[in-house]
Coordinates of C-alpha atoms in Angstrom, one line a residue:
M1 CA 30.8 10.7 -3.0
K2 CA 28.7 8.5 -0.8
Y3 CA 28.7 7.9 2.9
H4 CA 29.5 4.4 4.3
I5 CA 27.1 3.9 7.2
L6 CA 25.9 1.2 9.5
L7 CA 22.1 1.0 9.8
L8 CA 20.7 0.8 13.3
E9 CA 17.1 0.3 12.1
D10 CA 15.5 -1.1 9.0
V11 CA 15.3 1.7 6.3
L12 CA 12.9 1.1 3.5
N13 CA 14.6 0.7 0.1
H14 CA 18.1 1.0 1.7
G15 CA 18.7 -1.9 4.0
R16 CA 18.1 -3.7 7.2
K17 CA 19.4 -3.3 10.7
G18 CA 23.1 -4.2 10.8
D19 CA 23.7 -3.6 7.1
L20 CA 26.7 -1.6 5.9
V21 CA 25.5 0.5 3.0
F22 CA 26.5 3.5 0.9
V23 CA 24.0 6.4 0.8
P24 CA 24.0 9.9 -0.6
P25 CA 25.5 12.4 1.8
G26 CA 22.3 14.5 2.0
F27 CA 20.2 11.5 2.9
A28 CA 22.7 10.6 5.7
R29 CA 23.2 14.1 7.1
N30 CA 19.5 15.2 6.9
F31 CA 17.6 12.0 7.7
L32 CA 19.5 8.9 8.9
L33 CA 22.0 10.4 11.3
P34 CA 19.8 13.0 13.1
Q35 CA 17.0 10.4 13.6
G36 CA 19.4 7.8 15.0
K37 CA 18.7 5.3 12.2
A38 CA 22.3 5.0 11.3
I39 CA 25.9 5.8 12.3
L40 CA 29.0 6.5 10.2
A41 CA 30.9 3.2 9.6
S42 CA 34.3 2.9 11.3
Y43 CA 36.3 0.1 12.7
S44 CA 34.6 0.2 16.0
T45 CA 31.1 0.3 14.5
I46 CA 31.8 -2.7 12.3
K47 CA 32.2 -4.8 15.5
M48 CA 28.8 -3.6 16.5
R49 CA 27.5 -5.0 13.2
E50 CA 27.4 -8.6 14.4
K51 CA 25.3 -7.8 17.4
L52 CA 22.9 -5.8 15.3
Q53 CA 22.6 -8.5 12.7
K54 CA 21.8 -11.1 15.4
E55 CA 19.1 -8.8 16.8
R56 CA 17.7 -8.3 13.3
S57 CA 17.6 -12.1 12.6
E58 CA 15.7 -12.6 15.8
Q59 CA 13.3 -9.8 15.0
A60 CA 12.9 -11.2 11.5
E61 CA 11.7 -14.6 12.9
K62 CA 9.1 -12.9 15.1
D63 CA 7.9 -10.7 12.2
K64 CA 7.7 -13.7 9.8
K65 CA 5.5 -15.6 12.3
A66 CA 3.3 -12.6 12.9
S67 CA 3.0 -12.0 9.1
V68 CA 2.1 -15.6 8.3
A69 CA -0.5 -15.6 11.1
L70 CA -2.0 -12.3 9.8
A71 CA -2.0 -13.6 6.2
A72 CA -3.9 -16.8 7.3
Q73 CA -6.5 -14.6 9.1
L74 CA -6.9 -12.4 6.0
K75 CA -7.4 -15.3 3.6
G76 CA -10.8 -15.0 2.1
V77 CA -11.7 -11.8 3.9
M78 CA -14.2 -9.6 2.1
L79 CA -14.6 -6.0 3.4
E80 CA -16.9 -3.3 2.2
T81 CA -17.1 0.4 2.3
T82 CA -19.7 3.0 1.2
V83 CA -18.6 6.0 -0.8
K84 CA -20.4 9.2 -1.9
V85 CA -21.4 9.1 -5.6
D86 CA -23.3 11.4 -7.9
P87 CA -26.6 10.3 -9.5
D88 CA -24.8 8.7 -12.4
G89 CA -22.7 6.6 -10.1
H90 CA -19.3 8.4 -10.4
M91 CA -17.4 8.6 -7.1
Y92 CA -16.7 12.1 -5.7
G93 CA -13.4 10.9 -4.2
S94 CA -11.5 7.7 -4.1
V95 CA -10.6 4.9 -1.7
A96 CA -6.9 5.4 -0.9
V97 CA -4.4 3.5 1.2
A98 CA -5.3 5.4 4.4
D99 CA -9.0 4.5 3.9
I100 CA -8.1 0.8 3.5
V101 CA -6.0 0.9 6.7
E102 CA -9.0 2.4 8.5
I103 CA -11.4 -0.2 7.0
L104 CA -9.0 -3.0 8.1
A105 CA -8.7 -1.5 11.6
K106 CA -12.5 -1.4 12.0
A107 CA -12.6 -5.0 11.0
G108 CA -10.0 -5.8 13.7
Y109 CA -6.9 -6.2 11.6
E110 CA -3.8 -4.1 12.3
V111 CA -2.0 -3.5 9.1
D112 CA 0.7 -0.8 8.4
K113 CA 0.0 1.5 5.5
K114 CA 3.4 0.6 4.0
S115 CA 2.1 -2.9 3.6
I116 CA -0.8 -2.1 1.3
A117 CA 0.4 -2.4 -2.4
L118 CA -2.1 -0.1 -4.1
H119 CA -0.6 1.6 -7.1
H120 CA -3.6 3.9 -7.7
P121 CA -6.5 4.9 -5.5
I122 CA -9.8 3.0 -6.2
K123 CA -12.1 5.3 -8.2
V124 CA -14.8 2.8 -9.4
I125 CA -17.7 1.2 -7.6
G126 CA -17.6 -2.6 -7.4
N127 CA -15.4 -5.5 -6.2
H128 CA -11.7 -5.1 -6.0
V129 CA -8.7 -7.2 -4.8
V130 CA -6.2 -5.4 -2.7
L131 CA -2.7 -6.9 -2.4
L132 CA -0.9 -6.7 0.9
K133 CA 2.9 -7.1 1.2
L134 CA 3.4 -7.9 4.9
P135 CA 6.8 -7.8 6.6
E136 CA 9.4 -10.4 5.7
G137 CA 8.1 -10.9 2.2
V138 CA 4.7 -12.5 3.1
E139 CA 1.9 -11.6 0.7
A140 CA -1.8 -11.6 1.3
S141 CA -4.9 -10.2 -0.4
I142 CA -8.3 -9.1 0.7
G143 CA -11.5 -8.4 -1.2
L144 CA -12.9 -4.9 -1.0
T145 CA -16.5 -4.0 -2.1
V146 CA -17.0 -0.3 -2.8
K147 CA -20.7 0.5 -2.6
P148 CA -22.5 3.7 -3.5
D149 CA -24.3 5.7 -0.8
R150 CA -27.4 6.2 -2.9
E151 CA -29.4 4.6 -5.7
I152 CA -27.8 5.1 -9.1
K153 CA -30.2 6.1 -11.8
K154 CA -29.8 4.1 -15.0
K155 CA -29.0 5.9 -18.3
P156 CA -31.7 5.5 -20.9
A157 CA -31.0 2.9 -23.5
L158 CA -30.6 3.7 -27.2
K159 CA -33.8 3.8 -29.3
E160 CA -34.6 0.6 -31.2
V161 CA -33.6 1.0 -34.8
D162 CA -36.4 0.3 -37.2
A163 CA -34.9 -1.5 -40.2
S164 CA -37.3 0.4 -42.6
V165 CA -35.8 3.8 -41.6
P166 CA -32.5 4.7 -43.3
S167 CA -29.6 4.9 -40.8
D168 CA -28.8 8.5 -41.5
Q169 CA -32.3 9.5 -40.2
V170 CA -31.9 7.8 -36.8
E171 CA -31.0 9.9 -33.8
E172 CA -29.2 8.7 -30.7
I173 CA -30.1 9.6 -27.1
E174 CA -27.2 10.8 -25.1

């Protein structure tokens, strides 16, 4: 059995303000109703729906304009961060969504952490492209350079193999 509710706010993966949706009872009782994000649907609340949908469409227009403007600002932006690494160049941690939000904030861009589409934290030094899914379906991307905090020592190369020595007598350096 599912609850039929009217959303008073946008709820990620469930619907937008003014939508009538069916949700599991536990989700409605424990999250949506206590936090005031939804009310149980009835004949009187369905009349409220038109007002909520109108407000939502006005908000959507504002959000779309703001998202398009932010996407235009972010076009071609290349940010960088420095991370701690061991002598071989392996990162001690990773660059996660929260770190990217902080880097963007330092650069003067206000982006919600829900907008950053990073499936896995960045664990490798180098250049990366980070996809942003801004409100109202606007997509943007930024470049992120992850730099080490110290000089990385190079691993020794393999010995040159002398053609006159049989291959079973050659040792490799690890």
